[in-house]
């Protein structure tokens, strides 16, 4: 696992953007796996700037997103489709027809079938990842067993608590989500994780321990051949991580 300690959030955003920049320039028809949350927002902003000012061309890029809340229309400001449009797609020259965010409304089983069919025929070149405070990836919550394929998850209380900040109150946070499974994530050629903020527990388990722990899905990064972790210095210092 390659670990990059960034000076601060902005520096991390640029360092993470460099990987996508390089990939898109080398392979303009690549497929990106994308993530929501506050961790990648700065990187998306930087990619939008490079698209406008430095000719970074997304016109032939495809994307598929990690997850979506169950019960939110794509027009809901907290849906992940809305998030992606608002934070990235509306600011770059990607063809929205080439972007996929799983449906959160309608027949969940049919939505999952569509999601899995798409994942089965997609080779993700680079998957962006954030981490939940409980170590979740996408919405793969900690548990004795994890799932390979896209599936429906019941959100943990800690996840609902963490995501309440985006809603008017806790009751409005959806209780369920659809998410890529751990298998779909691990099949991506490259994993790019951005970790900062209050992720001490997950960061410690990921960077300082040797265990692959289903109670902290982020630790599965350690099994991947090409995994990159961009961590903010303040968090690295807090957990006592030293660059080797
Ligand atoms: C949500 C998303 C995750 C994301 C996590 C962390 O739960 N489903 O994919 O990694 O939030 O978000 P943040 O980056 O805002 O801390």
mmCIF file of N, CA, C and O in Angstrom, residues 157-202:
data_model
loop_
_atom_site.group_PDB
_atom_site.id
_atom_site.type_symbol
_atom_site.label_atom_id
_atom_site.label_comp_id
_atom_site.label_asym_id
_atom_site.label_seq_id
_atom_site.Cartn_x
_atom_site.Cartn_y
_atom_site.Cartn_z
ATOM 1 N N UNK A 157 -25.824 2.966 13.384
ATOM 2 C CA UNK A 157 -26.151 4.216 14.099
ATOM 3 C C UNK A 157 -25.044 5.257 13.920
ATOM 4 O O UNK A 157 -25.316 6.436 13.739
ATOM 5 N N UNK A 158 -23.773 4.789 13.974
ATOM 6 C CA UNK A 158 -22.663 5.755 13.869
ATOM 7 C C UNK A 158 -22.639 6.408 12.488
ATOM 8 O O UNK A 158 -22.244 7.563 12.345
ATOM 9 N N UNK A 159 -23.066 5.666 11.470
ATOM 10 C CA UNK A 159 -23.112 6.225 10.109
ATOM 11 C C UNK A 159 -24.243 7.250 10.018
ATOM 12 O O UNK A 159 -24.075 8.331 9.431
ATOM 13 N N UNK A 160 -25.384 6.889 10.605
ATOM 14 C CA UNK A 160 -26.520 7.831 10.598
ATOM 15 C C UNK A 160 -26.111 9.102 11.353
ATOM 16 O O UNK A 160 -26.333 10.223 10.872
ATOM 17 N N UNK A 161 -25.445 8.914 12.491
ATOM 18 C CA UNK A 161 -24.972 10.087 13.258
ATOM 19 C C UNK A 161 -24.025 10.938 12.403
ATOM 20 O O UNK A 161 -24.173 12.152 12.316
ATOM 21 N N UNK A 162 -23.059 10.274 11.763
ATOM 22 C CA UNK A 162 -22.047 11.015 10.992
ATOM 23 C C UNK A 162 -22.690 11.767 9.827
ATOM 24 O O UNK A 162 -22.256 12.870 9.477
ATOM 25 N N UNK A 163 -23.724 11.184 9.221
ATOM 26 C CA UNK A 163 -24.306 11.807 8.028
ATOM 27 C C UNK A 163 -25.457 12.753 8.345
ATOM 28 O O UNK A 163 -25.966 13.430 7.447
ATOM 29 N N UNK A 164 -25.813 12.841 9.633
ATOM 30 C CA UNK A 164 -26.895 13.757 10.028
ATOM 31 C C UNK A 164 -26.543 15.199 9.682
ATOM 32 O O UNK A 164 -27.421 16.013 9.380
ATOM 33 N N UNK A 165 -25.227 15.513 9.661
ATOM 34 C CA UNK A 165 -24.824 16.897 9.392
ATOM 35 C C UNK A 165 -25.302 17.413 8.034
ATOM 36 O O UNK A 165 -25.390 18.612 7.824
ATOM 37 N N UNK A 166 -25.626 16.500 7.133
ATOM 38 C CA UNK A 166 -26.065 16.933 5.805
ATOM 39 C C UNK A 166 -27.591 17.101 5.717
ATOM 40 O O UNK A 166 -28.104 17.579 4.706
ATOM 41 N N UNK A 167 -28.306 16.666 6.751
ATOM 42 C CA UNK A 167 -29.777 16.702 6.719
ATOM 43 C C UNK A 167 -30.297 17.669 7.784
ATOM 44 O O UNK A 167 -29.548 18.081 8.680
ATOM 45 N N UNK A 168 -31.591 18.003 7.697
ATOM 46 C CA UNK A 168 -32.182 18.933 8.658
ATOM 47 C C UNK A 168 -32.144 18.336 10.068
ATOM 48 O O UNK A 168 -31.908 19.049 11.046
ATOM 49 N N UNK A 169 -32.367 17.051 10.177
ATOM 50 C CA UNK A 169 -32.255 16.374 11.474
ATOM 51 C C UNK A 169 -32.029 14.873 11.258
ATOM 52 O O UNK A 169 -32.124 14.376 10.128
ATOM 53 N N UNK A 170 -31.739 14.183 12.362
ATOM 54 C CA UNK A 170 -31.359 12.761 12.288
ATOM 55 C C UNK A 170 -32.441 11.898 11.653
ATOM 56 O O UNK A 170 -32.155 10.930 10.946
ATOM 57 N N UNK A 171 -33.725 12.248 11.939
ATOM 58 C CA UNK A 171 -34.833 11.440 11.414
ATOM 59 C C UNK A 171 -34.895 11.445 9.887
ATOM 60 O O UNK A 171 -35.474 10.550 9.282
ATOM 61 N N UNK A 172 -34.311 12.467 9.293
ATOM 62 C CA UNK A 172 -34.377 12.546 7.819
ATOM 63 C C UNK A 172 -33.306 11.708 7.120
ATOM 64 O O UNK A 172 -33.345 11.537 5.909
ATOM 65 N N UNK A 173 -32.327 11.230 7.886
ATOM 66 C CA UNK A 173 -31.261 10.436 7.256
ATOM 67 C C UNK A 173 -31.835 9.065 6.891
ATOM 68 O O UNK A 173 -32.409 8.388 7.751
ATOM 69 N N UNK A 174 -31.673 8.646 5.630
ATOM 70 C CA UNK A 174 -32.188 7.320 5.254
ATOM 71 C C UNK A 174 -31.553 6.222 6.114
ATOM 72 O O UNK A 174 -30.418 6.361 6.572
ATOM 73 N N UNK A 175 -32.292 5.170 6.334
ATOM 74 C CA UNK A 175 -31.798 4.045 7.152
ATOM 75 C C UNK A 175 -31.152 2.966 6.301
ATOM 76 O O UNK A 175 -30.529 2.042 6.804
ATOM 77 N N UNK A 176 -31.353 3.027 4.990
ATOM 78 C CA UNK A 176 -30.829 1.989 4.098
ATOM 79 C C UNK A 176 -30.101 2.622 2.917
ATOM 80 O O UNK A 176 -30.373 3.773 2.557
ATOM 81 N N UNK A 177 -29.219 1.835 2.351
ATOM 82 C CA UNK A 177 -28.516 2.295 1.147
ATOM 83 C C UNK A 177 -28.225 1.097 0.261
ATOM 84 O O UNK A 177 -28.239 -0.049 0.732
ATOM 85 N N UNK A 178 -27.988 1.360 -1.021
ATOM 86 C CA UNK A 178 -27.434 0.311 -1.887
ATOM 87 C C UNK A 178 -25.967 0.666 -2.121
ATOM 88 O O UNK A 178 -25.624 1.841 -2.240
ATOM 89 N N UNK A 179 -25.141 -0.341 -2.128
ATOM 90 C CA UNK A 179 -23.693 -0.093 -2.250
ATOM 91 C C UNK A 179 -23.019 -1.184 -3.067
ATOM 92 O O UNK A 179 -23.466 -2.335 -3.078
ATOM 93 N N UNK A 180 -21.942 -0.804 -3.750
ATOM 94 C CA UNK A 180 -21.075 -1.830 -4.334
ATOM 95 C C UNK A 180 -20.642 -2.738 -3.197
ATOM 96 O O UNK A 180 -20.449 -2.263 -2.069
ATOM 97 N N UNK A 181 -20.436 -4.009 -3.483
ATOM 98 C CA UNK A 181 -19.905 -4.899 -2.458
ATOM 99 C C UNK A 181 -18.391 -4.774 -2.389
ATOM 100 O O UNK A 181 -17.770 -4.082 -3.199
ATOM 101 N N UNK A 182 -17.808 -5.468 -1.448
ATOM 102 C CA UNK A 182 -16.347 -5.410 -1.291
ATOM 103 C C UNK A 182 -15.639 -5.999 -2.504
ATOM 104 O O UNK A 182 -14.559 -5.563 -2.888
ATOM 105 N N UNK A 183 -16.280 -7.010 -3.136
ATOM 106 C CA UNK A 183 -15.677 -7.627 -4.322
ATOM 107 C C UNK A 183 -15.579 -6.633 -5.457
ATOM 108 O O UNK A 183 -14.542 -6.539 -6.128
ATOM 109 N N UNK A 184 -16.679 -5.882 -5.673
ATOM 110 C CA UNK A 184 -16.669 -4.908 -6.777
ATOM 111 C C UNK A 184 -15.585 -3.858 -6.525
ATOM 112 O O UNK A 184 -14.906 -3.422 -7.453
ATOM 113 N N UNK A 185 -15.426 -3.463 -5.280
ATOM 114 C CA UNK A 185 -14.407 -2.457 -4.952
ATOM 115 C C UNK A 185 -13.014 -3.030 -5.187
ATOM 116 O O UNK A 185 -12.171 -2.418 -5.844
ATOM 117 N N UNK A 186 -12.794 -4.226 -4.694
ATOM 118 C CA UNK A 186 -11.447 -4.816 -4.775
ATOM 119 C C UNK A 186 -11.027 -5.156 -6.196
ATOM 120 O O UNK A 186 -9.851 -5.329 -6.480
ATOM 121 N N UNK A 187 -12.028 -5.264 -7.109
ATOM 122 C CA UNK A 187 -11.683 -5.594 -8.503
ATOM 123 C C UNK A 187 -11.150 -4.388 -9.278
ATOM 124 O O UNK A 187 -10.596 -4.539 -10.360
ATOM 125 N N UNK A 188 -11.314 -3.188 -8.743
ATOM 126 C CA UNK A 188 -10.798 -2.004 -9.443
ATOM 127 C C UNK A 188 -9.282 -2.132 -9.574
ATOM 128 O O UNK A 188 -8.615 -2.664 -8.678
ATOM 129 N N UNK A 189 -8.743 -1.624 -10.698
ATOM 130 C CA UNK A 189 -7.290 -1.786 -10.903
ATOM 131 C C UNK A 189 -6.493 -1.022 -9.861
ATOM 132 O O UNK A 189 -5.468 -1.479 -9.387
ATOM 133 N N UNK A 190 -6.961 0.170 -9.515
ATOM 134 C CA UNK A 190 -6.283 0.992 -8.506
ATOM 135 C C UNK A 190 -7.316 1.475 -7.501
ATOM 136 O O UNK A 190 -8.439 1.818 -7.883
ATOM 137 N N UNK A 191 -6.937 1.503 -6.239
ATOM 138 C CA UNK A 191 -7.800 2.098 -5.206
ATOM 139 C C UNK A 191 -7.125 3.377 -4.714
ATOM 140 O O UNK A 191 -5.928 3.377 -4.425
ATOM 141 N N UNK A 192 -7.906 4.432 -4.625
ATOM 142 C CA UNK A 192 -7.364 5.716 -4.160
ATOM 143 C C UNK A 192 -8.223 6.201 -2.991
ATOM 144 O O UNK A 192 -9.359 6.642 -3.176
ATOM 145 N N UNK A 193 -7.671 6.080 -1.788
ATOM 146 C CA UNK A 193 -8.437 6.473 -0.607
ATOM 147 C C UNK A 193 -7.965 7.823 -0.084
ATOM 148 O O UNK A 193 -6.759 8.087 0.010
ATOM 149 N N UNK A 194 -8.929 8.653 0.263
ATOM 150 C CA UNK A 194 -8.611 9.936 0.890
ATOM 151 C C UNK A 194 -9.141 9.843 2.314
ATOM 152 O O UNK A 194 -10.332 9.563 2.531
ATOM 153 N N UNK A 195 -8.246 10.054 3.267
ATOM 154 C CA UNK A 195 -8.687 9.899 4.663
ATOM 155 C C UNK A 195 -8.224 11.100 5.481
ATOM 156 O O UNK A 195 -7.059 11.460 5.476
ATOM 157 N N UNK A 196 -9.175 11.720 6.112
ATOM 158 C CA UNK A 196 -8.868 12.878 6.957
ATOM 159 C C UNK A 196 -9.974 13.035 7.995
ATOM 160 O O UNK A 196 -10.890 12.222 8.051
ATOM 161 N N UNK A 197 -9.861 14.073 8.797
ATOM 162 C CA UNK A 197 -10.909 14.341 9.786
ATOM 163 C C UNK A 197 -10.910 13.344 10.933
ATOM 164 O O UNK A 197 -9.854 12.854 11.353
ATOM 165 N N UNK A 198 -12.115 13.005 11.399
ATOM 166 C CA UNK A 198 -12.244 12.203 12.623
ATOM 167 C C UNK A 198 -12.238 10.699 12.343
ATOM 168 O O UNK A 198 -13.100 9.968 12.801
ATOM 169 N N UNK A 199 -11.238 10.248 11.567
ATOM 170 C CA UNK A 199 -11.210 8.826 11.185
ATOM 171 C C UNK A 199 -10.082 8.103 11.912
ATOM 172 O O UNK A 199 -9.472 7.181 11.352
ATOM 173 N N UNK A 200 -9.788 8.540 13.146
ATOM 174 C CA UNK A 200 -8.636 8.007 13.880
ATOM 175 C C UNK A 200 -8.651 6.480 13.972
ATOM 176 O O UNK A 200 -7.644 5.820 13.702
ATOM 177 N N UNK A 201 -9.797 5.933 14.370
ATOM 178 C CA UNK A 201 -9.886 4.495 14.598
ATOM 179 C C UNK A 201 -9.601 3.714 13.312
ATOM 180 O O UNK A 201 -8.792 2.782 13.293
ATOM 181 N N UNK A 202 -10.278 4.149 12.230
ATOM 182 C CA UNK A 202 -10.107 3.469 10.942
ATOM 183 C C UNK A 202 -8.672 3.653 10.439
ATOM 184 O O UNK A 202 -8.046 2.702 9.945
#
